[in-house]
Amino acid sequence: MLSHFLPCDFDSTKPVGLIAGRGSYPKLVADRARELGVPIRLIAFEDEATNALFDSFPKEHRARINVGQLGKWLKALREFDCQYSIAAGQVKPGKLFRDLKPDFKAAALLVKLKRKNADTIFGAIAEELNQNGQTALDARAFLDQDMASEGLMTRHSEKIEDTYLRHGIEIASEMARLDVGQSVVVRKGTVIAVEAFEGTDPMIKRAGTFKTDQLILVKTVKPQQDYRFDVPIFGSRTLDTMKEAGINTALLKANSVIILDQKKIISQAKAAKIQLIGF
């Protein structure tokens, strides 16, 4: 099996269109797909996807397109003969709402939506992809080896009671259910910070201003998570932010949170005496 996150009828001979935003996550998807022999094409969002990722694709297999030009990237996927698409990497906060600069196709899609948030926008895009001939894949596809696993991934000497760990999971799960955010920081049964629109790392920095011990970062998913467009990520930037904030424990939802460059992150967490636990 290529990946537990692929549909059972997945055809590995058909091209997959990688819709790429910021960070190293899109490169990881491309690398893993190539390792498995899956043909891959690139839709790189302007001012988001890295030049290194763009340059790693042949000219005939890549396109740079503004995130709001939905019609153009649907056309490019057709021209690339993609039967599947996979979305990876963030878009700058606010761009979906302030600086989208939509083309006619995107504007028409947005007008239809009574409620405009990430879930409704991405859900509508998935339907457009389906009508365009592409199946939107689970964004964890090809990344089985990069997912957080259940139990201790690293350990350190700071002992935290299970009651406080369970409390953190309960709070994070409820915040995710309410669509507030997917991460929280707690301490000894008290909520220190909740992630909202600003993202995980700014929330961690805010929590660090309290200058206290036994802080726990919890990262989870919504009960009805749409993994086609929204997978939580844990990478070196978040690990560094935890170090700066004095947070030595992270609880990560197993098989839901992607640990970017996992071997390196595990090694760095051990060196920094940061405990990573999958739940």
Short mmCIF file of N, CA and C in Angstrom, two decimals, residues 25 50 91 111 247 274:
data_model
loop_
_atom_site.label_atom_id
_atom_site.label_comp_id
_atom_site.label_asym_id
_atom_site.label_seq_id
_atom_site.Cartn_x
_atom_site.Cartn_y
_atom_site.Cartn_z
N TYR A 25 6.48 21.96 3.88
CA TYR A 25 5.48 20.91 3.75
C TYR A 25 5.24 20.50 2.29
N THR A 50 7.97 28.23 -2.41
CA THR A 50 9.38 28.60 -2.51
C THR A 50 9.90 28.44 -3.94
N VAL A 91 -1.15 29.56 3.27
CA VAL A 91 -1.23 30.84 2.58
C VAL A 91 -1.17 31.90 3.67
N VAL A 111 -19.44 34.24 -4.09
CA VAL A 111 -20.78 34.82 -4.04
C VAL A 111 -21.81 33.78 -3.60
N ILE A 247 8.41 26.23 26.93
CA ILE A 247 7.43 25.14 26.94
C ILE A 247 8.14 23.84 26.61
N ILE A 274 12.76 18.62 25.20
CA ILE A 274 11.33 18.86 24.97
C ILE A 274 10.63 17.54 24.76
#
